[in-house]
Short mmCIF file of C-alpha atoms in Angstrom, two decimals:
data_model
loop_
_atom_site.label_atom_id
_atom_site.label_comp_id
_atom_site.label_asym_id
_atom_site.label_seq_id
_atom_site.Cartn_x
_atom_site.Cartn_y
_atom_site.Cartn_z
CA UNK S 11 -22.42 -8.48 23.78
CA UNK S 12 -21.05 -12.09 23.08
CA UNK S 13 -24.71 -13.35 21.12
CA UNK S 14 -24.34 -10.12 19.18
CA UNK S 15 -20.96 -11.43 17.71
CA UNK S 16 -22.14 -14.76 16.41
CA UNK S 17 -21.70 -15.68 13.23
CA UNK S 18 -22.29 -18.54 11.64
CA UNK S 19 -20.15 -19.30 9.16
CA UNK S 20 -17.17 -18.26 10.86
CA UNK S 21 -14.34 -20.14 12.44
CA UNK S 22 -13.51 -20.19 16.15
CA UNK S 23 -10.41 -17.83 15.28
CA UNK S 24 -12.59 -15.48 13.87
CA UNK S 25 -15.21 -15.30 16.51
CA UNK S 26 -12.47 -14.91 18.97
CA UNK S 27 -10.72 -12.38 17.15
CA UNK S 28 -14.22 -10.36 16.64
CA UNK S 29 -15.02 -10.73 20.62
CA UNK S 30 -11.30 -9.59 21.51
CA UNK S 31 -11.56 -6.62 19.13
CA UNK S 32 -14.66 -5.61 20.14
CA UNK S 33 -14.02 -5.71 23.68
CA UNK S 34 -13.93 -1.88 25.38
CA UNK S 35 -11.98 -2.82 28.39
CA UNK S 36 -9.02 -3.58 26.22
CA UNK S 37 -7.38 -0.25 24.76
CA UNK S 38 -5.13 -2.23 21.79
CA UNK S 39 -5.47 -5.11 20.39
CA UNK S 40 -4.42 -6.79 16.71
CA UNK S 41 -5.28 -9.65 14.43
CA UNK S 42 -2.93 -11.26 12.03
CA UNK S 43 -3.40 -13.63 9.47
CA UNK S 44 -1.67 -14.77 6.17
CA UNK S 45 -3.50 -14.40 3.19
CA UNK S 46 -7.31 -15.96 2.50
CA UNK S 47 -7.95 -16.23 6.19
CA UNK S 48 -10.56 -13.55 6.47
CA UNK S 49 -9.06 -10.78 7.81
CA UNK S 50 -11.09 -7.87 6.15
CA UNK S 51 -14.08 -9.98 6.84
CA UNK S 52 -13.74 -9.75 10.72
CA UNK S 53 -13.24 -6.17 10.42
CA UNK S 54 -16.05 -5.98 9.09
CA UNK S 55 -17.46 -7.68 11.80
CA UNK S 56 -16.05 -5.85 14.46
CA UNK S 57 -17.13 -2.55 13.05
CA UNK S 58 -20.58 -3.84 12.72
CA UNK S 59 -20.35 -5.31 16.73
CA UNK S 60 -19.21 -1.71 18.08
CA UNK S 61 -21.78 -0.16 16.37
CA UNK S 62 -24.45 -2.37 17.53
CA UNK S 63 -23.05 -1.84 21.54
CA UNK S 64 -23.43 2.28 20.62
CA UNK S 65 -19.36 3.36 20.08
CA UNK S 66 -18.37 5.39 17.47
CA UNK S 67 -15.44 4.42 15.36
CA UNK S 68 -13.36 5.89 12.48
CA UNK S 69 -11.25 3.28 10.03
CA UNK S 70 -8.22 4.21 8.26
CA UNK S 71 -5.42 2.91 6.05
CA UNK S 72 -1.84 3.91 5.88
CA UNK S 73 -2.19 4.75 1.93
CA UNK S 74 -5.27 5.84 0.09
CA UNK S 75 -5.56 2.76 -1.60
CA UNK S 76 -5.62 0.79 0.85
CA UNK S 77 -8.37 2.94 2.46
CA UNK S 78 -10.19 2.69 -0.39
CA UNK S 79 -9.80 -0.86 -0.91
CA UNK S 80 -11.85 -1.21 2.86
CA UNK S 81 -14.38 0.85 1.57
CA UNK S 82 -14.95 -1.33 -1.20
CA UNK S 83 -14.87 -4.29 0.73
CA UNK S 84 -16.97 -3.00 4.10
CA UNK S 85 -18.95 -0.48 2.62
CA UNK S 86 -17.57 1.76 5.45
CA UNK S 87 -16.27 4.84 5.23
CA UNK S 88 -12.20 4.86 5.66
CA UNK S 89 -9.49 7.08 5.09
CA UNK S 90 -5.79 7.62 5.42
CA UNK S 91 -4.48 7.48 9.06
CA UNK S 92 -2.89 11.33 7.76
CA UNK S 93 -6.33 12.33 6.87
CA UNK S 94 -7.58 11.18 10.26
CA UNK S 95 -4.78 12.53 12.35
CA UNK S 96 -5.35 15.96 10.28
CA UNK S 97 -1.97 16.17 8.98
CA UNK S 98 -0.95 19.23 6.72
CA UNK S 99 0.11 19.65 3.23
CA UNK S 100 3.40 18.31 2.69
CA UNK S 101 5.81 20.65 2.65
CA UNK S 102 7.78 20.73 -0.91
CA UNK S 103 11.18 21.60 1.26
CA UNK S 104 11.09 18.80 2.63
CA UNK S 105 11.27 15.29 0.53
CA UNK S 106 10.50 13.32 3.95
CA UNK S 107 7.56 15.02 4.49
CA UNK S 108 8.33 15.80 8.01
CA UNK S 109 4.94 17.24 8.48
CA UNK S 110 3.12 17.31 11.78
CA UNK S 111 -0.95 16.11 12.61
CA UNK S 112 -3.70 18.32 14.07
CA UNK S 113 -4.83 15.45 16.13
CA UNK S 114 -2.54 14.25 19.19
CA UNK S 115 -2.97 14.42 23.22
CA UNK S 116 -4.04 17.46 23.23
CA UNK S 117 -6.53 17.32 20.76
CA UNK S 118 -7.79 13.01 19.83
CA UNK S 119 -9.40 11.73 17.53
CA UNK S 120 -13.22 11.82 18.09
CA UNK S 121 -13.74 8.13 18.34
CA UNK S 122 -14.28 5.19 20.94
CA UNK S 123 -12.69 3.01 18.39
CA UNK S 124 -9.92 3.67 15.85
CA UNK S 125 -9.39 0.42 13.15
CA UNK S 126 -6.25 0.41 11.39
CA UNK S 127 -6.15 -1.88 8.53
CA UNK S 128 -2.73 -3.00 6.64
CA UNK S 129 -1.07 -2.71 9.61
CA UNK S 130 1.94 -3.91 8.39
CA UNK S 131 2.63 -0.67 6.37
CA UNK S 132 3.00 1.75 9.54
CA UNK S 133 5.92 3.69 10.31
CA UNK S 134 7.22 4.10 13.53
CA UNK S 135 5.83 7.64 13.49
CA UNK S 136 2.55 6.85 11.93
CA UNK S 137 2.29 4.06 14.91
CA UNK S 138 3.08 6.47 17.51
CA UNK S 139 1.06 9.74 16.35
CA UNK S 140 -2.16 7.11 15.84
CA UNK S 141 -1.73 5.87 19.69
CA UNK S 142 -1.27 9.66 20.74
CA UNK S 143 -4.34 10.33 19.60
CA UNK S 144 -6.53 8.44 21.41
CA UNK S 145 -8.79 9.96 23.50
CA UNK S 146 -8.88 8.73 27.24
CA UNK S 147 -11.16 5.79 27.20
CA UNK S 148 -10.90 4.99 23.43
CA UNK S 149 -9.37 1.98 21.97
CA UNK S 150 -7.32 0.89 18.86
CA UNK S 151 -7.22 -2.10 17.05
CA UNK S 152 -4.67 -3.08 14.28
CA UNK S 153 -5.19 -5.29 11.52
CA UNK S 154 -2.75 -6.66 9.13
CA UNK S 155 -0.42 -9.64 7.52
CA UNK S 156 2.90 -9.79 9.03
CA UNK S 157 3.90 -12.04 6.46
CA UNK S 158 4.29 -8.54 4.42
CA UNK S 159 7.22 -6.46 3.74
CA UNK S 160 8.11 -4.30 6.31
CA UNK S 161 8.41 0.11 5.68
CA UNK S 162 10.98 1.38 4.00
CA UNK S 163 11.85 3.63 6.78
CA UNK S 164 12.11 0.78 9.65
CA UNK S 165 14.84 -0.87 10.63
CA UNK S 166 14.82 -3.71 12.72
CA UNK S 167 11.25 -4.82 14.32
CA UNK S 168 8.28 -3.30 12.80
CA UNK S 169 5.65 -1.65 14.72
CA UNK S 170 3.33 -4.09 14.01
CA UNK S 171 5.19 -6.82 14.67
CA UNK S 172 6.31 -5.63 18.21
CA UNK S 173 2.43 -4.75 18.52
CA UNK S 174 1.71 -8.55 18.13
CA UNK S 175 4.12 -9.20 20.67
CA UNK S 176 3.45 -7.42 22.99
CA UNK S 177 -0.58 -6.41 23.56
CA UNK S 178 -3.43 -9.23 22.94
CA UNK S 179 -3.89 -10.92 19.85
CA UNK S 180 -5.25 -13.21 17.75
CA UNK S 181 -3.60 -14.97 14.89
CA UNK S 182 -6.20 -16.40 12.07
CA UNK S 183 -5.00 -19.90 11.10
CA UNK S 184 -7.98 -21.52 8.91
CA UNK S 185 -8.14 -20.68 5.06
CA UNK S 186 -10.89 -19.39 4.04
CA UNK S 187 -9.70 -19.63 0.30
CA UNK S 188 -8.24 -23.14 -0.23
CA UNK S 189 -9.10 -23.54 -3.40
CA UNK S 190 -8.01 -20.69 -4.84
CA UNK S 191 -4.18 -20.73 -6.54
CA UNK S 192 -2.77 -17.47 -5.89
CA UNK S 193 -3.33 -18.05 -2.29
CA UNK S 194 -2.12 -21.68 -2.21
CA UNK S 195 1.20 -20.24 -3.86
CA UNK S 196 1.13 -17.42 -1.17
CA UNK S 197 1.39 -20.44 1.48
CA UNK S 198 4.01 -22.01 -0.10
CA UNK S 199 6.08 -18.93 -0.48
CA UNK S 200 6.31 -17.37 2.97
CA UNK S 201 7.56 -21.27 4.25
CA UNK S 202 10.51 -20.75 2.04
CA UNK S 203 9.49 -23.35 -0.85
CA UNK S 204 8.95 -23.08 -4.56
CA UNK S 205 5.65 -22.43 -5.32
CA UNK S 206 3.87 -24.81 -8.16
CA UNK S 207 1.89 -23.68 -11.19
CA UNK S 208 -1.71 -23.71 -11.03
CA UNK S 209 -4.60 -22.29 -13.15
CA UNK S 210 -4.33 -19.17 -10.58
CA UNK S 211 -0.60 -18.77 -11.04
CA UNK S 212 1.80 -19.29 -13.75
CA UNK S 213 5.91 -19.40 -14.06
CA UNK S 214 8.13 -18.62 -16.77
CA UNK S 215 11.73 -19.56 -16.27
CA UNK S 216 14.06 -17.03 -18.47
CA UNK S 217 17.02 -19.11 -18.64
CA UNK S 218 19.44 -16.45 -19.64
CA UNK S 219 19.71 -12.49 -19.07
CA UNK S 220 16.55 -11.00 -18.48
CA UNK S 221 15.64 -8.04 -20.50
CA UNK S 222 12.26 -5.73 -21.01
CA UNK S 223 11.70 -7.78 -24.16
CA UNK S 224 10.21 -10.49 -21.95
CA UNK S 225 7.38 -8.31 -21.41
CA UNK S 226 6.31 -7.80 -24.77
CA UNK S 227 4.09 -10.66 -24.50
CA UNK S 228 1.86 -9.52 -21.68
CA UNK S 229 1.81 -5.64 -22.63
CA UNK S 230 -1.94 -4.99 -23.04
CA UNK S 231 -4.98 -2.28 -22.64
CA UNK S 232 -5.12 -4.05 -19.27
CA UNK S 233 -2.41 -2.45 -18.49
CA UNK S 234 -3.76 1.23 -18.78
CA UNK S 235 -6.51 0.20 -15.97
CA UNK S 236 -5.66 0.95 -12.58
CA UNK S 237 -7.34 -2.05 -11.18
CA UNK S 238 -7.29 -4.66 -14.09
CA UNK S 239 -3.43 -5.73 -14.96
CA UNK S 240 -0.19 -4.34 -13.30
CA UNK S 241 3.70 -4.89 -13.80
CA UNK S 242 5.76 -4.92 -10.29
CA UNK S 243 8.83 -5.24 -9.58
CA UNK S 244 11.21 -5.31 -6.91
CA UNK S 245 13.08 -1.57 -7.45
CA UNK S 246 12.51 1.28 -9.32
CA UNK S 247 16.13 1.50 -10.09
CA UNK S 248 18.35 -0.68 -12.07
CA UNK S 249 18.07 -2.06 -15.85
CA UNK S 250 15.07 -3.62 -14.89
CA UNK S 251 13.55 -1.08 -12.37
CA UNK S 252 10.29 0.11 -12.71
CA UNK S 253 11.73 3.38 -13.93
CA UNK S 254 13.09 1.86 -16.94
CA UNK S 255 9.77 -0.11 -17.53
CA UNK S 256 7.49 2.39 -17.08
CA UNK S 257 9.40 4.00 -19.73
CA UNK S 258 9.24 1.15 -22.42
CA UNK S 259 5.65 0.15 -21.36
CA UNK S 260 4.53 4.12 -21.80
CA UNK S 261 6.60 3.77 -25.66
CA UNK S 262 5.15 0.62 -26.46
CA UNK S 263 1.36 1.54 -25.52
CA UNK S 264 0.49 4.81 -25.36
CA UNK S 265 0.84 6.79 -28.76
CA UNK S 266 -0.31 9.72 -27.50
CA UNK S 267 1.60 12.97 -27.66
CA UNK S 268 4.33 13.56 -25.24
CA UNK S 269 4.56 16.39 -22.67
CA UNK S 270 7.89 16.67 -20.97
CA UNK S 271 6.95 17.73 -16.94
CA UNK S 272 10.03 19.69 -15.95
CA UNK S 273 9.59 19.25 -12.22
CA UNK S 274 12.61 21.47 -10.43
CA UNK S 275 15.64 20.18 -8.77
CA UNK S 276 15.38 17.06 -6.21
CA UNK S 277 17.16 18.10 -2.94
CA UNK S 278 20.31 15.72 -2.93
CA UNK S 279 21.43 16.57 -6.35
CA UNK S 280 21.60 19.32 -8.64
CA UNK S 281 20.10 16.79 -11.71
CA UNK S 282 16.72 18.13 -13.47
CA UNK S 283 13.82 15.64 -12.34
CA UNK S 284 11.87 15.29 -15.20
CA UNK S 285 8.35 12.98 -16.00
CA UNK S 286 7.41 12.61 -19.33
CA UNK S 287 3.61 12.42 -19.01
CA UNK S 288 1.18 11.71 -22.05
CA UNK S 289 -2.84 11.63 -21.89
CA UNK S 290 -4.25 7.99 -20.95
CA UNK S 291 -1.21 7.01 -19.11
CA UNK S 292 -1.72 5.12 -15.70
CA UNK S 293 0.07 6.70 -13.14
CA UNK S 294 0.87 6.75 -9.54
CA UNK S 295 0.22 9.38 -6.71
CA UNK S 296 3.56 9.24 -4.66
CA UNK S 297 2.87 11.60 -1.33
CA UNK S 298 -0.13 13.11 0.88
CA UNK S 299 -1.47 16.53 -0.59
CA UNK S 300 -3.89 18.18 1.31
CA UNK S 301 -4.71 20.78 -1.32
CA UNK S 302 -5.85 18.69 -3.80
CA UNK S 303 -7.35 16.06 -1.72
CA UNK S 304 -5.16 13.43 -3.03
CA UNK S 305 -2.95 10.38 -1.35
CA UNK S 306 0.34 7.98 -1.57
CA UNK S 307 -0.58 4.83 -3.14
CA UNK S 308 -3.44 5.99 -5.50
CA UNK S 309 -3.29 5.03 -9.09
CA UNK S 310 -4.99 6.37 -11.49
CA UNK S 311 -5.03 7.78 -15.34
CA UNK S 312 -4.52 10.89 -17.02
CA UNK S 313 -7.41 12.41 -18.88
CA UNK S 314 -5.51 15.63 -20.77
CA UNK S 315 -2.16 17.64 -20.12
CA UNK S 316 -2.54 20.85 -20.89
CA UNK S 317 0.73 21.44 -23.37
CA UNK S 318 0.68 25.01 -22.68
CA UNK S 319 0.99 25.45 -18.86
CA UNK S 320 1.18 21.90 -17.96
CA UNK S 321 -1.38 20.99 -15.88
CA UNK S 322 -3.15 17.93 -15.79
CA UNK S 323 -6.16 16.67 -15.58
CA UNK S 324 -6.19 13.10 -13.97
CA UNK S 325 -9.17 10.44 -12.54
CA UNK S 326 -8.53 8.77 -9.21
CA UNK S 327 -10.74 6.23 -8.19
CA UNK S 328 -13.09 8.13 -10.34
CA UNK S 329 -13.08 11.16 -9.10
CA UNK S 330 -11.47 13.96 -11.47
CA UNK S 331 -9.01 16.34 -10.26
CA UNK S 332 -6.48 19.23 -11.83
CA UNK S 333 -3.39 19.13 -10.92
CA UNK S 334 -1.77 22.95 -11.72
CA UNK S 335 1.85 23.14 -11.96
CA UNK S 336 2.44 25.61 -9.48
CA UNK S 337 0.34 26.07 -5.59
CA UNK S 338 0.92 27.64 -2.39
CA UNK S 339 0.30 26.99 1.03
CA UNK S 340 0.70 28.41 4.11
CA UNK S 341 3.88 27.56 6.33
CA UNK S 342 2.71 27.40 9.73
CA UNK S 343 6.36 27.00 11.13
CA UNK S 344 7.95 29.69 8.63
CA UNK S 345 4.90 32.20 8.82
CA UNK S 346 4.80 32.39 4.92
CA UNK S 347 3.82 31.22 2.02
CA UNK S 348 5.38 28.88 0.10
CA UNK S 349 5.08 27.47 -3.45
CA UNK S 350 5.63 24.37 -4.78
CA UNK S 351 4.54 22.09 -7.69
CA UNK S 352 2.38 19.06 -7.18
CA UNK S 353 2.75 17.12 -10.33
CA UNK S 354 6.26 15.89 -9.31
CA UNK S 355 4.42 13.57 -6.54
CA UNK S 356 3.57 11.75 -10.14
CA UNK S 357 5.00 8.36 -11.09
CA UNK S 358 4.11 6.62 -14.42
CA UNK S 359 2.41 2.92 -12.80
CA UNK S 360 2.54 0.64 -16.02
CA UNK S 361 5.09 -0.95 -13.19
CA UNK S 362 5.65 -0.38 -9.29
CA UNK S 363 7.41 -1.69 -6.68
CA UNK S 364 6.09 -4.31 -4.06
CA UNK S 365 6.66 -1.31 -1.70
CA UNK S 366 3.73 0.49 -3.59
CA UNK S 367 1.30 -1.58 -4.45
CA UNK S 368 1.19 -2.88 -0.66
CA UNK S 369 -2.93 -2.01 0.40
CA UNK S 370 -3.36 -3.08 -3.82
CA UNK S 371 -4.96 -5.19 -5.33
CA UNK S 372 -4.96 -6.03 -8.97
CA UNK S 373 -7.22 -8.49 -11.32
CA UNK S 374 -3.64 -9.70 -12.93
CA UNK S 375 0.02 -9.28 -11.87
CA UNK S 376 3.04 -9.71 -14.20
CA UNK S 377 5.84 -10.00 -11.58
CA UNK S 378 9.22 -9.25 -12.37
CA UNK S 379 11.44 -11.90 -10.22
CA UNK S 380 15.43 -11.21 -11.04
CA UNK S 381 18.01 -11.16 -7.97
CA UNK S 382 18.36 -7.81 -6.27
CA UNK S 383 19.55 -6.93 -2.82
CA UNK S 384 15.98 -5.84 -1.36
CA UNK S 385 14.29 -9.22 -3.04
CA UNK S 386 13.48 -11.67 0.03
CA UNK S 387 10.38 -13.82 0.52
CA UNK S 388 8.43 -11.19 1.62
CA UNK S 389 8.91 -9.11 -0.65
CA UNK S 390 7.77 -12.30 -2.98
CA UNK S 391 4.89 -12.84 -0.92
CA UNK S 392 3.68 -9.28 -0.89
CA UNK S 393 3.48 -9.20 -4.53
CA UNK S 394 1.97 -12.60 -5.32
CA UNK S 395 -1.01 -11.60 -2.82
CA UNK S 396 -1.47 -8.44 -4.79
CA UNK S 397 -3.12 -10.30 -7.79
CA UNK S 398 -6.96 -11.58 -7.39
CA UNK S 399 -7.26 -13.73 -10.47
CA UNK S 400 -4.14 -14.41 -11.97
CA UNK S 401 -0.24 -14.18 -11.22
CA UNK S 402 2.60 -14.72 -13.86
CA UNK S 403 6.11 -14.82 -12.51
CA UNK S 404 8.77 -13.76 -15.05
CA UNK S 405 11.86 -15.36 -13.34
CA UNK S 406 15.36 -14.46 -14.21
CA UNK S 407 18.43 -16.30 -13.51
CA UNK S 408 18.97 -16.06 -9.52
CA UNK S 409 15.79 -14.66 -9.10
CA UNK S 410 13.62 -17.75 -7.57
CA UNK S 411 16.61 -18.25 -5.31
CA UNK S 412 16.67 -14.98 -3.74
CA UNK S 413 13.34 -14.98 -3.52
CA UNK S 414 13.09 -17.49 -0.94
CA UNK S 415 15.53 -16.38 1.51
CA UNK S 416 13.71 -14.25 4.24
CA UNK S 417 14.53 -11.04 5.25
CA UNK S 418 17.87 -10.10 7.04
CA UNK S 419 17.17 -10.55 10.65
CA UNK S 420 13.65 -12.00 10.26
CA UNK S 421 14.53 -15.48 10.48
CA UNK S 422 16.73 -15.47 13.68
CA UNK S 423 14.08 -13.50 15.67
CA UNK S 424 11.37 -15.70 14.08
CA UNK S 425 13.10 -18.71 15.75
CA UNK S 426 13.31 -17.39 19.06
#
């Protein structure tokens, strides 16, 4: 199987991350690697070396874009790890989505080899329902940057990260992209140092209070493409969260009539969520649905909203879908039927967090850099690698500092 593997161009990491991969006697196994080192390319590889020996395999991602972002890349087909593991329709009691999968111990996944790309993103129960469903002789194999943020919901070590440390691994070293700026700033970041311009990757210093002025500058039709420019920032909350943006970006580029989505109560307060949703917006798909066949972390635009009974009809990766305000599914725990409405899983996306456009990746980003308490160099790293040809930094007072400093607790385990 070793002659199958060979590949020319590639460095000795790489072969020895495609031979340890595509080994069957191991069960799991991961590859790291910060950013340009080739990471989706040995996937690739592996895929095509499993194949070759006569194993199936299924690939997935932990959000739809990044599933889709494989397929692009591979030319494989790839879904979410909650398509894979059959999960159900979310249930619209719930705003944790404590849903469970079809697939588990009883029932695996029909595959010699599961790959799991942006490994980085899984939650501890994502982690654990994709292990529990592997069948008896099958194998799993994690790929990912654990230079990345880690979930929102994890606290302390990662999965991935205690994954790295504790079954075999390779860690890819040699860049692959050396010339190219985004990356070299990348490398600069995650060792705690400031980052210099380049063609790739630009800084503007706001000496005094930042305010959503500061964007006026870069606001664009770019911006209305899911894949060609995109605004992040570090919260969605706050003066300068991506809820206020979103907001001023929508004002200040869409003239389009407004439709005000009045999407129910949200289940820690009594306050009226509402969306104010126009046709040609870019927006963001915020949670797993089932029943329309749609997943956290697309983006995509709205094509009409129907000002009479408010639904809307939306392209995703250009596919079109309707999105009604009102379906029902079946509640397997409850034996009934429940309604809900799926347009509240949508977020305007002039602007998202680094949280959401992790598995990204955008032609331009206009980063929003100002101090806040979840701003860390990863978080600063994260969004820097989302952007393939260019990167401006909009820095606010404070901002560069705190994002240098690593995360709490990363740097004290890191030194161990």
């Amino acid at each position: 199987m070793t002659n199958m593997l060979r590949v020319d161009n590639f460095s000795t990491d790489q072969h020895t991350a495609v031979e340890l991969m595509a080994d069957p006697t191991i069960r799991i196994a991961a590859v790291t690697g910060e950013a340009g080192t080739g990471k989706t390319t040995v996937l690739g590889q592996c895929v095509q070396a499993v194949e070759d020996a006569g194993y199936t395999f299924k690939i997935c991602a932990p959000t739809g874009r990044a599933a889709a972002r494989i397929r692009e890349a591979t030319g494989r087909p790839a879904n979410t790890a909650h398509r894979l593991l059959g999960y159900g329709a979310p249930d619209p009691n719930d705003p944790d989505d404590y849903s469970f999968p079809e697939r588990g111990r009883g029932n695996p996944v029909p595959a010699d080899f599961i790959f799991v790309d942006e490994s980085s993103m899984l939650s501890e129960e994502l982690y654990r329902n994709l292990v529990d469903a592997l069948s008896k002789n099958a194998r799993i194999r994690f790929f990912g940057d654990i230079n990345q943020l880690r979930p929102i919901n994890v606290v302390g070590d990662s999965p991935f990260k205690r994954i790295l440390e504790k079954f075999p691994k390779v860690i890819l070293t040699e860049n692959y992209r050396s010339t190219d700026g985004i990356v070299q700033a990348a490398q600069t970041i995650i060792k705690g140092r400031l980052p210099r311009a380049n063609s790739q990757f630009s800084i503007l210093q706001i000496p005094n209070q930042m305010s959503l002025s500061v964007l006026d500058k870069f606001i664009s039709e770019d911006l209305l493409d899911p894949k060609k420019a995109q605004i992040i920032a570090p919260t969605k909350v706050g003066k300068l969260g991506t809820n206020v943006i979103n907001g001023y970006i929508q004002q200040k580029l869409n003239s389009q009539e407004t439709k005000v989505l009045e999407l129910g109560y949200t289940m820690d307060n009594d306050v009226r969520q509402e969306t104010r949703i126009k046709p040609n917006d870019k927006i963001l798909w915020t949670k797993n649905d089932y029943n329309l066949n749609l997943f956290n972390g697309m983006i995509g635009k709205v094509l009409d909203v129907d000002m009479v009974d408010g639904q809307i009809a939306a392209e995703f990766e250009g596919k079109d879908y309707l999105i009604p305000s009102l379906l029902e599914k079946f509640d397997d725990v409850g034996r009934c039927t429940v309604a809900y409405d799926p347009r509240k899983y949508i977020d305007l996306a002039y602007a998202i967090t680094t949280h959401k456009s992790q598995g990204s990746e955008f032609d331009r980003v206009i980063l929003m850099l100002y101090w806040s308490s979840v701003m860390s160099r990863q978080n600063f790293y994260t969004a820097v690698t989302r952007g393939k040809s260019h990167v401006m930094v909009l820095a606010g007072p404070g901002g560069m500092k705190a994002a240098l400093k690593l995360e709490t607790g990363f740097e004290e385990k890191r030194n161990k």
